[in-house]
PDB file of C-alpha atoms in Angstrom:
ATOM      1  CA  MET A 274      -0.002   0.001   0.001  1.00 46.00           C
ATOM      2  CA  SER A 275       1.476   3.381  -0.966  1.00 46.00           C
ATOM      3  CA  ASN A 276       1.819   6.281   1.467  1.00 44.00           C
ATOM      4  CA  THR A 277      -0.983   8.032  -0.413  1.00 48.00           C
ATOM      5  CA  ASN A 278      -3.330   5.119   0.310  1.00 49.00           C
ATOM      6  CA  VAL A 279      -2.304   5.008   3.983  1.00 49.00           C
ATOM      7  CA  ASN A 280      -2.942   8.750   4.364  1.00 49.00           C
ATOM      8  CA  LYS A 281      -6.261   8.330   2.555  1.00 48.00           C
ATOM      9  CA  ALA A 282      -7.241   5.602   5.049  1.00 49.00           C
ATOM     10  CA  TYR A 283      -6.787   7.960   7.974  1.00 59.00           C
ATOM     11  CA  GLU A 284      -8.761  10.747   6.276  1.00 76.00           C
ATOM     12  CA  ASN A 285     -11.790   8.546   5.573  1.00 78.00           C
ATOM     13  CA  PRO A 286     -11.279   4.977   6.797  1.00 80.00           C
ATOM     14  CA  GLY A 287     -14.782   3.790   5.865  1.00 81.00           C
ATOM     15  CA  LEU A 288     -14.329   4.800   2.248  1.00 84.00           C
ATOM     16  CA  HIS A 289     -10.859   3.249   2.190  1.00 81.00           C
ATOM     17  CA  PHE A 290     -12.224  -0.049   3.569  1.00 85.00           C
ATOM     18  CA  LEU A 291     -14.965  -0.166   0.916  1.00 82.00           C
ATOM     19  CA  GLU A 292     -12.486   0.618  -1.864  1.00 85.00           C
ATOM     20  CA  THR A 293     -10.185  -2.117  -0.577  1.00 84.00           C
ATOM     21  CA  ALA A 294     -12.981  -4.702  -0.593  1.00 84.00           C
ATOM     22  CA  LEU A 295     -14.165  -3.634  -4.050  1.00 84.00           C
ATOM     23  CA  HIS A 296     -10.838  -3.293  -5.857  1.00 87.00           C
ATOM     24  CA  TYR A 297      -8.291  -5.606  -4.246  1.00 89.00           C
ATOM     25  CA  MET A 298      -7.839  -9.339  -3.973  1.00 94.00           C
ATOM     26  CA  PRO A 299      -8.098 -10.565  -0.384  1.00 96.00           C
ATOM     27  CA  ALA A 300      -4.929 -12.052   1.134  1.00 97.00           C
ATOM     28  CA  ALA A 301      -6.986 -14.933   2.569  1.00 98.00           C
ATOM     29  CA  TYR A 302     -10.533 -16.264   2.532  1.00 98.00           C
ATOM     30  CA  ALA A 303     -12.748 -19.015   3.927  1.00 98.00           C
ATOM     31  CA  GLU A 304     -15.641 -20.648   2.083  1.00 98.00           C
ATOM     32  CA  LEU A 305     -18.309 -21.559   4.639  1.00 98.00           C
ATOM     33  CA  THR A 306     -20.757 -24.423   4.368  1.00 97.00           C
ATOM     34  CA  GLY A 307     -23.491 -25.467   6.755  1.00 97.00           C
ATOM     35  CA  ASN A 308     -23.524 -28.598   8.887  1.00 95.00           C
ATOM     36  CA  PRO A 309     -25.857 -31.476   7.870  1.00 92.00           C
ATOM     37  CA  GLY A 310     -28.840 -29.822   9.603  1.00 91.00           C
ATOM     38  CA  ASN A 311     -28.096 -26.452   7.976  1.00 94.00           C
ATOM     39  CA  SER A 312     -26.853 -27.487   4.540  1.00 95.00           C
ATOM     40  CA  GLU A 313     -28.419 -24.405   2.915  1.00 97.00           C
ATOM     41  CA  ILE A 314     -25.820 -22.130   4.575  1.00 98.00           C
ATOM     42  CA  THR A 315     -23.085 -20.939   2.228  1.00 98.00           C
ATOM     43  CA  GLY A 316     -20.799 -17.971   2.288  1.00 98.00           C
ATOM     44  CA  ILE A 317     -17.380 -16.472   2.040  1.00 98.00           C
ATOM     45  CA  VAL A 318     -15.279 -14.525   4.510  1.00 98.00           C
ATOM     46  CA  ARG A 319     -12.479 -12.419   3.022  1.00 98.00           C
ATOM     47  CA  PHE A 320      -9.413 -11.048   4.843  1.00 98.00           C
ATOM     48  CA  TYR A 321      -7.624  -7.941   3.533  1.00 96.00           C
ATOM     49  CA  PRO A 322      -4.477  -6.313   4.941  1.00 95.00           C
ATOM     50  CA  VAL A 323      -5.218  -2.653   5.688  1.00 93.00           C
ATOM     51  CA  GLY A 324      -2.699  -0.392   7.413  1.00 84.00           C
ATOM     52  CA  GLY A 325      -1.681  -2.169  10.604  1.00 88.00           C
ATOM     53  CA  GLY A 326      -4.737  -4.398  10.755  1.00 94.00           C
ATOM     54  CA  VAL A 327      -7.120  -6.697   8.950  1.00 96.00           C
ATOM     55  CA  LEU A 328     -10.375  -5.937   7.188  1.00 96.00           C
ATOM     56  CA  VAL A 329     -12.774  -8.878   7.531  1.00 97.00           C
ATOM     57  CA  ASN A 330     -15.691  -9.057   5.078  1.00 97.00           C
ATOM     58  CA  ALA A 331     -18.369 -11.734   5.529  1.00 98.00           C
ATOM     59  CA  GLU A 332     -21.075 -12.551   2.994  1.00 98.00           C
ATOM     60  CA  ILE A 333     -23.382 -15.341   4.178  1.00 98.00           C
ATOM     61  CA  TYR A 334     -26.556 -16.883   2.686  1.00 98.00           C
ATOM     62  CA  GLY A 335     -29.067 -19.486   3.873  1.00 97.00           C
ATOM     63  CA  LEU A 336     -28.975 -18.639   7.580  1.00 97.00           C
ATOM     64  CA  PRO A 337     -31.882 -19.907   9.691  1.00 95.00           C
ATOM     65  CA  THR A 338     -34.673 -17.359  10.074  1.00 92.00           C
ATOM     66  CA  SER A 339     -37.025 -16.824  12.967  1.00 83.00           C
ATOM     67  CA  SER A 340     -40.757 -16.656  12.311  1.00 79.00           C
ATOM     68  CA  GLU A 341     -41.344 -14.675  15.512  1.00 78.00           C
ATOM     69  CA  ILE A 342     -41.934 -10.923  15.276  1.00 73.00           C
ATOM     70  CA  CYS A 343     -39.172 -10.265  17.797  1.00 71.00           C
ATOM     71  CA  GLY A 344     -37.104 -13.306  16.836  1.00 70.00           C
ATOM     72  CA  SER A 345     -33.365 -13.067  17.097  1.00 78.00           C
ATOM     73  CA  ASP A 346     -31.637 -13.783  13.812  1.00 93.00           C
ATOM     74  CA  ILE A 347     -28.259 -13.051  15.412  1.00 94.00           C
ATOM     75  CA  PHE A 348     -25.423 -15.545  15.211  1.00 96.00           C
ATOM     76  CA  GLY A 349     -22.134 -15.966  17.050  1.00 95.00           C
ATOM     77  CA  PHE A 350     -19.134 -15.633  14.758  1.00 96.00           C
ATOM     78  CA  HIS A 351     -15.624 -16.726  15.734  1.00 96.00           C
ATOM     79  CA  ILE A 352     -12.267 -17.864  14.468  1.00 97.00           C
ATOM     80  CA  HIS A 353     -11.401 -21.223  16.028  1.00 96.00           C
ATOM     81  CA  GLU A 354      -7.946 -22.690  16.621  1.00 96.00           C
ATOM     82  CA  GLY A 355      -8.452 -25.911  14.638  1.00 96.00           C
ATOM     83  CA  SER A 356      -7.536 -26.349  10.989  1.00 96.00           C
ATOM     84  CA  SER A 357     -10.314 -28.711   9.920  1.00 96.00           C
ATOM     85  CA  CYS A 358     -14.095 -28.517   9.638  1.00 97.00           C
ATOM     86  CA  SER A 359     -14.339 -32.255  10.194  1.00 94.00           C
ATOM     87  CA  GLY A 360     -15.759 -34.053  13.198  1.00 91.00           C
ATOM     88  CA  THR A 361     -18.211 -36.717  14.214  1.00 89.00           C
ATOM     89  CA  GLU A 362     -21.861 -37.449  13.479  1.00 86.00           C
ATOM     90  CA  ASN A 363     -22.868 -35.802  16.779  1.00 87.00           C
ATOM     91  CA  ASP A 364     -20.468 -32.875  16.374  1.00 89.00           C
ATOM     92  CA  PRO A 365     -19.706 -32.284  12.665  1.00 92.00           C
ATOM     93  CA  TYR A 366     -17.156 -29.579  13.509  1.00 95.00           C
ATOM     94  CA  ALA A 367     -15.478 -31.182  16.546  1.00 94.00           C
ATOM     95  CA  ASN A 368     -12.000 -30.652  15.052  1.00 96.00           C
ATOM     96  CA  THR A 369     -12.340 -26.862  14.942  1.00 96.00           C
ATOM     97  CA  GLY A 370     -11.288 -26.680  18.587  1.00 93.00           C
ATOM     98  CA  GLU A 371     -11.880 -23.701  20.838  1.00 92.00           C
ATOM     99  CA  HIS A 372     -11.882 -19.999  19.958  1.00 92.00           C
ATOM    100  CA  TYR A 373      -8.523 -18.823  18.645  1.00 95.00           C
ATOM    101  CA  ASN A 374      -6.925 -17.455  21.815  1.00 93.00           C
ATOM    102  CA  PRO A 375      -3.094 -17.676  21.810  1.00 93.00           C
ATOM    103  CA  SER A 376      -2.779 -14.997  24.535  1.00 93.00           C
ATOM    104  CA  ASP A 377      -5.077 -16.935  26.912  1.00 92.00           C
ATOM    105  CA  CYS A 378      -7.401 -13.941  27.362  1.00 90.00           C
ATOM    106  CA  PRO A 379     -10.885 -14.208  28.864  1.00 89.00           C
ATOM    107  CA  HIS A 380     -13.858 -14.070  26.503  1.00 87.00           C
ATOM    108  CA  PRO A 381     -14.645 -11.735  24.663  1.00 89.00           C
ATOM    109  CA  ALA A 382     -10.996 -10.676  24.324  1.00 88.00           C
ATOM    110  CA  HIS A 383      -9.926 -13.770  22.356  1.00 89.00           C
ATOM    111  CA  MET A 384      -8.132 -12.946  19.127  1.00 90.00           C
ATOM    112  CA  GLY A 385     -10.788 -15.032  17.369  1.00 92.00           C
ATOM    113  CA  ASP A 386     -13.822 -13.235  18.818  1.00 93.00           C
ATOM    114  CA  LEU A 387     -15.621 -11.380  16.037  1.00 95.00           C
ATOM    115  CA  PRO A 388     -18.763  -9.244  16.050  1.00 95.00           C
ATOM    116  CA  PRO A 389     -22.002 -11.210  15.647  1.00 95.00           C
ATOM    117  CA  LEU A 390     -23.680 -11.740  12.307  1.00 97.00           C
ATOM    118  CA  PHE A 391     -27.102 -10.121  12.017  1.00 96.00           C
ATOM    119  CA  GLY A 392     -29.277 -12.194   9.710  1.00 95.00           C
ATOM    120  CA  ASN A 393     -31.775 -10.520   7.403  1.00 93.00           C
ATOM    121  CA  ASN A 394     -34.094 -12.952   5.592  1.00 93.00           C
ATOM    122  CA  GLY A 395     -31.343 -15.580   5.772  1.00 95.00           C
ATOM    123  CA  MET A 396     -28.537 -13.318   4.577  1.00 97.00           C
ATOM    124  CA  ALA A 397     -25.809 -11.511   6.505  1.00 97.00           C
ATOM    125  CA  TRP A 398     -23.187  -9.081   5.287  1.00 97.00           C
ATOM    126  CA  MET A 399     -20.565  -7.548   7.554  1.00 96.00           C
ATOM    127  CA  MET A 400     -17.320  -5.643   7.295  1.00 95.00           C
ATOM    128  CA  TYR A 401     -15.104  -5.382  10.367  1.00 93.00           C
ATOM    129  CA  PHE A 402     -11.644  -3.884  10.951  1.00 95.00           C
ATOM    130  CA  THR A 403      -9.404  -5.347  13.637  1.00 95.00           C
ATOM    131  CA  GLU A 404      -5.870  -5.165  14.927  1.00 94.00           C
ATOM    132  CA  ARG A 405      -6.359  -8.249  17.164  1.00 94.00           C
ATOM    133  CA  PHE A 406      -4.654 -10.574  14.673  1.00 96.00           C
ATOM    134  CA  SER A 407      -2.714 -10.521  11.427  1.00 96.00           C
ATOM    135  CA  ILE A 408      -3.706 -12.497   8.373  1.00 97.00           C
ATOM    136  CA  SER A 409      -0.743 -14.835   8.834  1.00 97.00           C
ATOM    137  CA  ASP A 410      -2.002 -15.559  12.391  1.00 96.00           C
ATOM    138  CA  VAL A 411      -5.286 -16.997  11.096  1.00 97.00           C
ATOM    139  CA  ILE A 412      -4.221 -18.914   7.977  1.00 98.00           C
ATOM    140  CA  ASN A 413      -5.302 -22.566   8.402  1.00 98.00           C
ATOM    141  CA  LYS A 414      -7.626 -21.698  11.290  1.00 98.00           C
ATOM    142  CA  THR A 415     -11.362 -22.304  11.012  1.00 98.00           C
ATOM    143  CA  ILE A 416     -14.144 -19.749  11.114  1.00 98.00           C
ATOM    144  CA  ILE A 417     -17.469 -20.751  12.660  1.00 97.00           C
ATOM    145  CA  ILE A 418     -21.037 -19.466  12.637  1.00 97.00           C
ATOM    146  CA  HIS A 419     -22.896 -20.452  15.813  1.00 96.00           C
ATOM    147  CA  SER A 420     -26.664 -20.920  16.204  1.00 94.00           C
ATOM    148  CA  SER A 421     -27.096 -18.240  18.911  1.00 92.00           C
ATOM    149  CA  PRO A 422     -25.748 -14.774  19.574  1.00 90.00           C
ATOM    150  CA  ASP A 423     -22.622 -14.490  21.669  1.00 90.00           C
ATOM    151  CA  ASP A 424     -23.449 -13.065  25.114  1.00 88.00           C
ATOM    152  CA  PHE A 425     -19.921 -11.597  25.466  1.00 88.00           C
ATOM    153  CA  THR A 426     -19.824 -12.793  29.076  1.00 89.00           C
ATOM    154  CA  THR A 427     -20.016 -16.570  29.526  1.00 88.00           C
ATOM    155  CA  GLN A 428     -16.634 -18.291  29.682  1.00 86.00           C
ATOM    156  CA  PRO A 429     -15.008 -19.619  27.684  1.00 84.00           C
ATOM    157  CA  SER A 430     -17.066 -19.049  24.524  1.00 81.00           C
ATOM    158  CA  GLY A 431     -20.019 -16.729  25.060  1.00 84.00           C
ATOM    159  CA  SER A 432     -22.730 -19.393  25.182  1.00 87.00           C
ATOM    160  CA  SER A 433     -23.219 -18.993  21.437  1.00 91.00           C
ATOM    161  CA  GLY A 434     -24.793 -22.358  20.748  1.00 90.00           C
ATOM    162  CA  THR A 435     -23.981 -25.077  18.274  1.00 93.00           C
ATOM    163  CA  LYS A 436     -21.650 -24.729  15.308  1.00 95.00           C
ATOM    164  CA  ILE A 437     -23.915 -24.434  12.258  1.00 96.00           C
ATOM    165  CA  ALA A 438     -21.394 -23.495   9.535  1.00 98.00           C
ATOM    166  CA  CYS A 439     -17.643 -23.716   9.073  1.00 98.00           C
ATOM    167  CA  GLY A 440     -14.828 -22.831   6.688  1.00 98.00           C
ATOM    168  CA  THR A 441     -11.029 -23.075   6.791  1.00 98.00           C
ATOM    169  CA  ILE A 442      -9.095 -19.860   6.230  1.00 98.00           C
ATOM    170  CA  VAL A 443      -6.662 -20.233   3.326  1.00 98.00           C
ATOM    171  CA  SER A 444      -4.127 -17.886   1.771  1.00 98.00           C
ATOM    172  CA  THR A 445      -4.666 -16.559  -1.751  1.00 96.00           C
ATOM    173  CA  ALA A 446      -0.894 -16.339  -2.313  1.00 87.00           C
TER     174      ALA A 446
END
């Protein structure tokens, strides 16, 4: 990134983030697929280097929807320490491990704790900037969508329910 682009980011970071997502190839990505009970879930999470941090862009389809007027279509969203979305019949994503947390911080200060996904008619789109991790830190880690919103309190993982979708983060290089 040239000095002009870095200066531009500080003048209007939101515009810079959108331009980055629209015009540049991500340095890493994860293709998400739903577990057997949520096979309609698909999506992609892209990771872009921006300044001293990472721009995370999630685009998810097929999320469960609530039929209640005040239903919560909010989903926990985390990077996990494991490198595989495999598991067992009872826990399809058992090999994803715990939240990515190399500094042994309490929840919600894990490096892998991300903002929740807000579903809208089964779709979610989010862009998030963080300096909690670098792209190289999360290559070959898994990213998980959970069935419930993260409460940002319960240890060790925010009581965010079952793992309903998973993808492994891979480098584009």
